[in-house]
Coordinates of C-alpha atoms in Angstrom, one line a residue:
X1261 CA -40.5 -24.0 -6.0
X1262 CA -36.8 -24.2 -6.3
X1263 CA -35.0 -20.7 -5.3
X1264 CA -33.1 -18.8 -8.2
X1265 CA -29.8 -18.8 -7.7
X1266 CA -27.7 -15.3 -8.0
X1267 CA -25.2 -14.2 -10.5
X1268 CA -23.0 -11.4 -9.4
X1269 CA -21.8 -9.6 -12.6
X1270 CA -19.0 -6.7 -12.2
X1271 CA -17.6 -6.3 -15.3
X1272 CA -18.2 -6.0 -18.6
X1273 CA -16.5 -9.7 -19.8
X1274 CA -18.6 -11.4 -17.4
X1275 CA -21.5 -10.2 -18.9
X1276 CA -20.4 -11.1 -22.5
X1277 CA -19.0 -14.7 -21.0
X1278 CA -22.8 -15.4 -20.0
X1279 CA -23.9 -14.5 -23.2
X1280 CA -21.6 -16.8 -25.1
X1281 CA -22.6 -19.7 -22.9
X1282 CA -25.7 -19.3 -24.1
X1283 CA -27.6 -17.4 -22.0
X1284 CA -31.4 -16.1 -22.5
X1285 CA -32.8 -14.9 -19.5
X1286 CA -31.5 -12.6 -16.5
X1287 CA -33.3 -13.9 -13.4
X1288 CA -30.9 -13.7 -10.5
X1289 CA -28.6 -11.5 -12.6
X1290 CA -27.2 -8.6 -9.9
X1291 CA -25.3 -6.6 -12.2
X1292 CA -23.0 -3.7 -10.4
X1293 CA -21.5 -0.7 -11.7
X1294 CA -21.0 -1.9 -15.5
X1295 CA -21.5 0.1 -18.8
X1296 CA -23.7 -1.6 -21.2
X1297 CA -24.7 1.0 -23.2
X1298 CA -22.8 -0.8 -26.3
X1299 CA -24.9 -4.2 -25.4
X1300 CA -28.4 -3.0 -26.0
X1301 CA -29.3 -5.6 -28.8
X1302 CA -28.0 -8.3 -26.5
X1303 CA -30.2 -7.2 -23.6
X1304 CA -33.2 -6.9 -25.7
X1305 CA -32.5 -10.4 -27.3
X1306 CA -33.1 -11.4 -23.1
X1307 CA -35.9 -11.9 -20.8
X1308 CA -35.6 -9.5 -17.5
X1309 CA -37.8 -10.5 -15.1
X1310 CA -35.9 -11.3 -12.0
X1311 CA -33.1 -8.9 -12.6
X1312 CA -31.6 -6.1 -10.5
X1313 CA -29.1 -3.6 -12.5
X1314 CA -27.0 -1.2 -9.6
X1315 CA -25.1 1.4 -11.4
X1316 CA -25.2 0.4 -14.4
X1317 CA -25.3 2.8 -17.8
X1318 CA -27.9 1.9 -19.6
X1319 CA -29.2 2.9 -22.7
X1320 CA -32.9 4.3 -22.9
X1321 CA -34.2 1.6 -24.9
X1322 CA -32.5 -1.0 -22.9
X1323 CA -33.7 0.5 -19.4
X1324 CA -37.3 0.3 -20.7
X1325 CA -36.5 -3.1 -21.6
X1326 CA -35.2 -4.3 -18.6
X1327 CA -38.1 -2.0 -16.1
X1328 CA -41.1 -3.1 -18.7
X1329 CA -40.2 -6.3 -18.5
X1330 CA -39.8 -7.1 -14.5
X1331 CA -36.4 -6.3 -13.8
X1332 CA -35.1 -3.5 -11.6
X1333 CA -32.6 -0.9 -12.5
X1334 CA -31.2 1.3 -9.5
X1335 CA -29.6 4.7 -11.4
X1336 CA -26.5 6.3 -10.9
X1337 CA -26.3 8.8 -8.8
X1338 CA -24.9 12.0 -10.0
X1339 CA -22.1 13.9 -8.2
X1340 CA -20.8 11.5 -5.2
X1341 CA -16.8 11.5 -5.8
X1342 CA -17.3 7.6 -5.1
X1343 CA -19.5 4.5 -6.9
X1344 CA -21.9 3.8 -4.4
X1345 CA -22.6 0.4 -6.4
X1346 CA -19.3 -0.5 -6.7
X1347 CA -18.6 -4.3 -6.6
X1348 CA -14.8 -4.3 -5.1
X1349 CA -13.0 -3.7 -2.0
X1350 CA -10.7 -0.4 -2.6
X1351 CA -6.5 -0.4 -3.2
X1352 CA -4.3 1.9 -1.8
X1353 CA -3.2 2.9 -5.5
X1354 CA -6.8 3.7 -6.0
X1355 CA -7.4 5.6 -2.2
X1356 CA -4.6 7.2 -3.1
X1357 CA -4.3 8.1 -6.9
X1358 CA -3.3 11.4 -7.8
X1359 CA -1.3 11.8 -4.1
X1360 CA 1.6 13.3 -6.1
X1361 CA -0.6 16.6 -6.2
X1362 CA -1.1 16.4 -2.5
X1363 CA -3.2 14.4 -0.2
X1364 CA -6.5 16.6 -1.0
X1365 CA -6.6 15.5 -4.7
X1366 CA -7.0 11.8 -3.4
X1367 CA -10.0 10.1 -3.7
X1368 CA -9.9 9.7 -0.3
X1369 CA -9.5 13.0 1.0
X1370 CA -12.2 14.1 -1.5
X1371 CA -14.7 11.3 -0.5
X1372 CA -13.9 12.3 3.1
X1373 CA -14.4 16.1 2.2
X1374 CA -17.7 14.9 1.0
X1375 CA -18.9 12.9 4.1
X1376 CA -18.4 16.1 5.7
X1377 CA -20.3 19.0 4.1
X1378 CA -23.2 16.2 3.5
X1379 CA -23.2 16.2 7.4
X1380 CA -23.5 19.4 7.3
X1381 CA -26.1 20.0 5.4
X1382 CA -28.2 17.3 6.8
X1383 CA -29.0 15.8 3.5
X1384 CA -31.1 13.0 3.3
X1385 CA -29.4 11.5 -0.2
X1386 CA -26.3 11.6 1.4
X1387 CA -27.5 9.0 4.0
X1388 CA -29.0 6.7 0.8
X1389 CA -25.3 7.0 -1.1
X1390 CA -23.3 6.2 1.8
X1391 CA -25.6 3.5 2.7
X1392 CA -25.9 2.0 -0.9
X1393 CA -21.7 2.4 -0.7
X1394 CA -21.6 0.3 2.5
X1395 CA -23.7 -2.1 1.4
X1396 CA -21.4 -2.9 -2.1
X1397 CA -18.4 -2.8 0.5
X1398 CA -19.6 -5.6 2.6
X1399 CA -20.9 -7.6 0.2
X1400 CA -17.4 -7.3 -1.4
X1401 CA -15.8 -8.4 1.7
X1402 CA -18.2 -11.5 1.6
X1403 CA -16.4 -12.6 -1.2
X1404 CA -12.8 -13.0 -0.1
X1405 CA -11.6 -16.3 0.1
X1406 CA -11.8 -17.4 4.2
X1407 CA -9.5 -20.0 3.6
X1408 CA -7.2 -18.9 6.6
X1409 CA -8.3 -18.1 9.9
X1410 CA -8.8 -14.3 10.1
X1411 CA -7.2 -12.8 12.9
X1412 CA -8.0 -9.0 13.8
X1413 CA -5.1 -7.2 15.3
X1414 CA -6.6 -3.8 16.7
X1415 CA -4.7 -0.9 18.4
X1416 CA -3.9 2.6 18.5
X1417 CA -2.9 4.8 15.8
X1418 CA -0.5 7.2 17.6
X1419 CA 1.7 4.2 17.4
X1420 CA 5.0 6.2 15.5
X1421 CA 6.5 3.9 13.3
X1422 CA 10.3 3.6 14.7
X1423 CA 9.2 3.1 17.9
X1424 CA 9.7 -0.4 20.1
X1425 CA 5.9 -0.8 19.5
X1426 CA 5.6 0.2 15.7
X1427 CA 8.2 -3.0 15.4
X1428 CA 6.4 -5.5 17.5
X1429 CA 3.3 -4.8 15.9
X1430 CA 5.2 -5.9 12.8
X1431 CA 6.3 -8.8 13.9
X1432 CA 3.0 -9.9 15.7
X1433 CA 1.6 -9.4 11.7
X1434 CA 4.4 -11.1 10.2
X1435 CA 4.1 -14.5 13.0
X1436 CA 0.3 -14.3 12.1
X1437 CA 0.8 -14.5 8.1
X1438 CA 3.8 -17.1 8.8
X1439 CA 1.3 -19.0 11.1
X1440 CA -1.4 -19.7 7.9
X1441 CA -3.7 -16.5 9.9
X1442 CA -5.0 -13.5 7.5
X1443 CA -4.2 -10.6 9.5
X1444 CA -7.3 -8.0 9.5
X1445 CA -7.0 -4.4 11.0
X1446 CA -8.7 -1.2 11.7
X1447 CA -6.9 0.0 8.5
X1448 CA -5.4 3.1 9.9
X1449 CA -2.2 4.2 10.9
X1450 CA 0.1 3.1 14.2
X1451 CA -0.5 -0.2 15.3
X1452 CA -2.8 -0.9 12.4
X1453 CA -0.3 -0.1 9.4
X1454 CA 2.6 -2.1 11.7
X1455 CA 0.5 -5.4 11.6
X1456 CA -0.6 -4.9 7.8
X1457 CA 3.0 -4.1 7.3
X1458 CA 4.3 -7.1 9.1
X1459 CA 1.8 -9.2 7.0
X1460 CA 3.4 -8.2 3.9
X1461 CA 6.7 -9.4 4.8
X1462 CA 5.9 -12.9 5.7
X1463 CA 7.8 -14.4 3.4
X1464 CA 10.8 -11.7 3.8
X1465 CA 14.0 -11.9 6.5
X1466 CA 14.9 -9.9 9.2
X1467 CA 17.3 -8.3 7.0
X1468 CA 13.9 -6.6 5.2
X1469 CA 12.2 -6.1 8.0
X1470 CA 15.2 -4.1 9.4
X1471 CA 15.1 -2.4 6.1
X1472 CA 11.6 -1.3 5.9
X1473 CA 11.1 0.0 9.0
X1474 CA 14.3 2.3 8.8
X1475 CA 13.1 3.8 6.1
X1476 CA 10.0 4.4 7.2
X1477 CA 11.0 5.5 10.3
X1478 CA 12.4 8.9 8.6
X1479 CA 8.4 9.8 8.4
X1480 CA 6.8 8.8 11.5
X1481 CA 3.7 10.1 11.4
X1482 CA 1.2 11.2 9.2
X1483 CA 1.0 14.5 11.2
X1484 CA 2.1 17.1 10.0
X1485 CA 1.9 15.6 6.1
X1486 CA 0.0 12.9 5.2
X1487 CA 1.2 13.1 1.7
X1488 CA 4.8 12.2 2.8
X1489 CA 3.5 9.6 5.4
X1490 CA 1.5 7.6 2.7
X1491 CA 4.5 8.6 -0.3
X1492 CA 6.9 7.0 2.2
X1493 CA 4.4 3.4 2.7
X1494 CA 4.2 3.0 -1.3
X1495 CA 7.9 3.2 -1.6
X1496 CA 8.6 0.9 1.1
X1497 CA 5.5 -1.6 -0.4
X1498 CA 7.0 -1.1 -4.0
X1499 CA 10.2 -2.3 -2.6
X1500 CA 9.0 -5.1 -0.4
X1501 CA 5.5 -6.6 -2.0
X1502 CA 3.4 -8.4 -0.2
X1503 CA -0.2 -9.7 0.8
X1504 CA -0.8 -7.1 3.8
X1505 CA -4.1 -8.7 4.9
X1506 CA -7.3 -7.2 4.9
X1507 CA -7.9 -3.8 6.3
X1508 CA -11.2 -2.1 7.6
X1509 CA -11.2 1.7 8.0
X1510 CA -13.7 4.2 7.9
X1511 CA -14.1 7.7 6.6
X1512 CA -15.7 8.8 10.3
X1513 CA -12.1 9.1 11.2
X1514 CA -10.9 11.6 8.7
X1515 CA -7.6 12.3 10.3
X1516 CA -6.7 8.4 10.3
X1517 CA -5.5 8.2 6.7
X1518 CA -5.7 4.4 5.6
X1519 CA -2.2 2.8 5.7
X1520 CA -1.1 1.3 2.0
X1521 CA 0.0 -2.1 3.3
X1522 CA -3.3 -3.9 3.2
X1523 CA -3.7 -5.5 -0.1
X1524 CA -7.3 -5.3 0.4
X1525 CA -9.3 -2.2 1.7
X1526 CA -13.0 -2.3 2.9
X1527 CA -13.4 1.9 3.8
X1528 CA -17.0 2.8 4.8
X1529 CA -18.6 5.3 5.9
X1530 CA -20.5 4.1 9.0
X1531 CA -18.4 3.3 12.1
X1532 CA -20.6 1.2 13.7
X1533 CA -21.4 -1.1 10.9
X1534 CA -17.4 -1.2 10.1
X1535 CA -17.0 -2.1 13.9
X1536 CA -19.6 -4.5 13.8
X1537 CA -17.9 -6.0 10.2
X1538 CA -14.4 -6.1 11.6
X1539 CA -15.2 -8.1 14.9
X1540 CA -17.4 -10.6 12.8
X1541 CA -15.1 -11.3 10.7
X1542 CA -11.8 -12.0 13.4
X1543 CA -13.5 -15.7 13.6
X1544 CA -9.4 -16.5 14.7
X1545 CA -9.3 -14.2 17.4
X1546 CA -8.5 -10.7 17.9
X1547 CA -4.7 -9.4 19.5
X1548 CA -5.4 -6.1 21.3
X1549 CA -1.9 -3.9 21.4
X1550 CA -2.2 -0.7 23.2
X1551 CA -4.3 1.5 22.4
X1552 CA -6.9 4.1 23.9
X1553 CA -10.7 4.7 23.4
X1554 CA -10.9 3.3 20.1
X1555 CA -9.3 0.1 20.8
X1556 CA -10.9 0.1 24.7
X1557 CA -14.6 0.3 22.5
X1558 CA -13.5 -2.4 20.1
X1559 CA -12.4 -4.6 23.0
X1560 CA -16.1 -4.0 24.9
X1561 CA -18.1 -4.3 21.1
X1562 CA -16.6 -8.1 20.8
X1563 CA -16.7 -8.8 25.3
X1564 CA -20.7 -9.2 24.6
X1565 CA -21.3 -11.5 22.3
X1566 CA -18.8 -13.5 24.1
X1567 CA -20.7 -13.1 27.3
X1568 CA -23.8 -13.9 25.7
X1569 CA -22.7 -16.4 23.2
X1570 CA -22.5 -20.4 23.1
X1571 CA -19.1 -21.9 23.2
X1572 CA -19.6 -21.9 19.3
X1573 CA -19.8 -17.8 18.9
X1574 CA -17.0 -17.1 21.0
X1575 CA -13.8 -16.1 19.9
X1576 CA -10.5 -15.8 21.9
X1577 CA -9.4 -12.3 23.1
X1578 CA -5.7 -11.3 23.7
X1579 CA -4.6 -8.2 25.8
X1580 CA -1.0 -7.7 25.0
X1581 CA 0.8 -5.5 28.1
X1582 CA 0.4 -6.5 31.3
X1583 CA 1.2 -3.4 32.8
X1584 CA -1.0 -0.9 30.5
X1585 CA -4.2 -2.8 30.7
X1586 CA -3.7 -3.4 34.8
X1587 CA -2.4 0.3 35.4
X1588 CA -3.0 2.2 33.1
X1589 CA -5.7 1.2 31.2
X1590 CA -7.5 -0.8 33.9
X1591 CA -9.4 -3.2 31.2
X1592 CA -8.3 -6.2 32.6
X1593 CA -10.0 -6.2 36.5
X1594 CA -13.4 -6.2 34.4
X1595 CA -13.4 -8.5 32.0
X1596 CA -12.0 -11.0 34.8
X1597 CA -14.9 -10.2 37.1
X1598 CA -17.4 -10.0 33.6
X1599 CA -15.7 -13.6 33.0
X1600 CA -16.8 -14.3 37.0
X1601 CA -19.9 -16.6 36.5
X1602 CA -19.3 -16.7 32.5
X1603 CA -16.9 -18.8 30.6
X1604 CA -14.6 -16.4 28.4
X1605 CA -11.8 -17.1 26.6
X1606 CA -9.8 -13.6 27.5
X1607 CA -5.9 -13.6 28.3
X1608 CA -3.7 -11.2 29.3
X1609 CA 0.1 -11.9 27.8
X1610 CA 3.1 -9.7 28.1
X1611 CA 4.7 -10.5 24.8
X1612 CA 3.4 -10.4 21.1
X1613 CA 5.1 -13.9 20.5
X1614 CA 2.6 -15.3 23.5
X1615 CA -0.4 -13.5 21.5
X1616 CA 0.9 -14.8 18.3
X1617 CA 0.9 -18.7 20.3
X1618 CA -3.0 -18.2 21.3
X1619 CA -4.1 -17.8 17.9
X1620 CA -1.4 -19.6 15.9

């Protein structure tokens, strides 16, 4: 028997553009986060079975429908300061909406402020939310277009913007996006928010890119404000638009505020499943800039499948910094003597314009 294909519905106008074509049945239907209470008649007027409703608001007559009649509705669930059905990636405008009040009023902060006390308390819902909320997020990021290569860019976020490294970050993103490559990141600040940032200006001079990072160079951190850190991204993204790339944080690092230059944003909650998301997705090769545990895990996370792998799972790794991953990071001596008896494609450059060569 023939499978039954799925129909992802987010919004409301999908829904009634199925229904004009003429639909009368919902198998396969996955509809996310939608208010229908107003379209009771037309669900009634369809046959269920096969349907799965996530989020949705219902009406009572039109949730007995639906449940009576095979289908499967998965509630709301009250008092989570996020959708945990929610069928896009996140903005910046909506992370950070409301930030003229301060950082805390954020949906960010709050949603962070949330993770916390749930951990807390030890509460077993809160494990189902965030769960349900990663799950949306990743099948969200399923759906972006992977008609460029998608190259991850990691490092570290103490990187201060108006430093020698902020800007060569930059202009590492920037060769990428020039080069045909989606630029993905760890979505945070530093090196992160420099290579989303250099993504956006792709198709700006060296004029802009002189611009931009003067003037964000009057706030360099996000310590001791995040508020004026993040107020002084939007200006400079309001002033120089761009697409920024993809960007993959997560809300286990509270104090790494998402930057506001990746035009899209998969936050979740679980580190090791954003980890795990990030380094899958960096099919083009991942350029590792300085950086310290964080980037020294993410660098070990994508060494094994690449030990492990076929020539067909492997992806090329680039060290950036001779020095630092010799010396002072020591990285390096290992993954020559892991790459000993197993064929890796590792390199150690000096310059970001080498890196950019690799996976260009």
């Amino acid at each position: 028997m023939p499978s039954i294909p799925h129909v992802d519905i987010e919004s409301l106008e999908h829904f009634d553009r199925l229904l004009a074509a003429g639909a009368t049945a919902m198998a396969g239907w996955r509809v996310q986060s939608v208010d229908l209470t107003r379209r009771t008649a037309e669900i009634i007027g369809l046959k269920p079975m096969g349907s799965l409703f996530l989020g949705c608001v219902l009406e009572e007559k039109a949730d007995a429908w639906v449940r009576d009649g095979g289908g499967l509705v998965f509630p709301a669930i009250p008092a989570l300061p996020f959708d945990a059905y929610r069928g896009r990636l996140y903005d910046a405008d909506e992370l950070y909406a409301g930030l003229e009040h301060g950082y805390d009023a954020t949906p960010d902060a709050r949603i962070y402020a949330w993770s916390r006390q749930q951990d807390e308390k030890g509460d077993t819902s809160r494990t189902l939310a965030a769960a349900l909320h990663d799950h949306a997020i990743a099948d969200a990021l399923s759906e972006l277009p992977d008609d460029k290569p998608w190259v991850g860019v990691m490092g570290g976020h103490g990187v201060l913007r108006g430093t020698d490294d902020y800007r060569s970050a930059v202009l590492l993103g920037r060769a990428l996006s020039r080069a045909g490559r989606r630029v993905v990141t760890g979505g945070g600040p530093g090196a992160m928010e420099a290579a989303n940032l250099g993504a956006s200006l792709a198709s700006y001079d060296d004029a802009a890119v002189d611009g931009a990072l003067a003037e964000l160079a009057a706030v360099p951190s996000f310590r001791p404000s995040v508020g004026a850190w993040a107020t002084a991204g939007l200006n400079v993204r309001a002033r120089y638009p761009g697409d920024g790339g993809v960007s993959i944080p997560t809300w286990f690092y509270g104090h790494e505020p998402p930057n506001v230059f990746a035009s899209a944003i998969a936050k979740y909650f679980s580190n090791a499943q954003r980890e795990d998301v990030l380094l899958g997705r960096a099919r083009g090769g991942i350029v590792y800039l300085t950086g310290a545990a964080g980037t020294v895990q993410e660098i070990f996370q994508a060494v094994t499948p690449n030990y492990y792998g076929d020539a067909a799972t492997k992806i090329p790794m680039i060290l950036v910094g001779t020095d630092y991953w010799t010396t002072e990071l020591p990285v390096w001596p290992l993954l020559q003597a892991l790459a000993a008896d197993h064929a890796m494609p590792i390199h150690l450059v000096e310059t970001i314009d080498e890196a950019a060569d690799l996976v260009s």
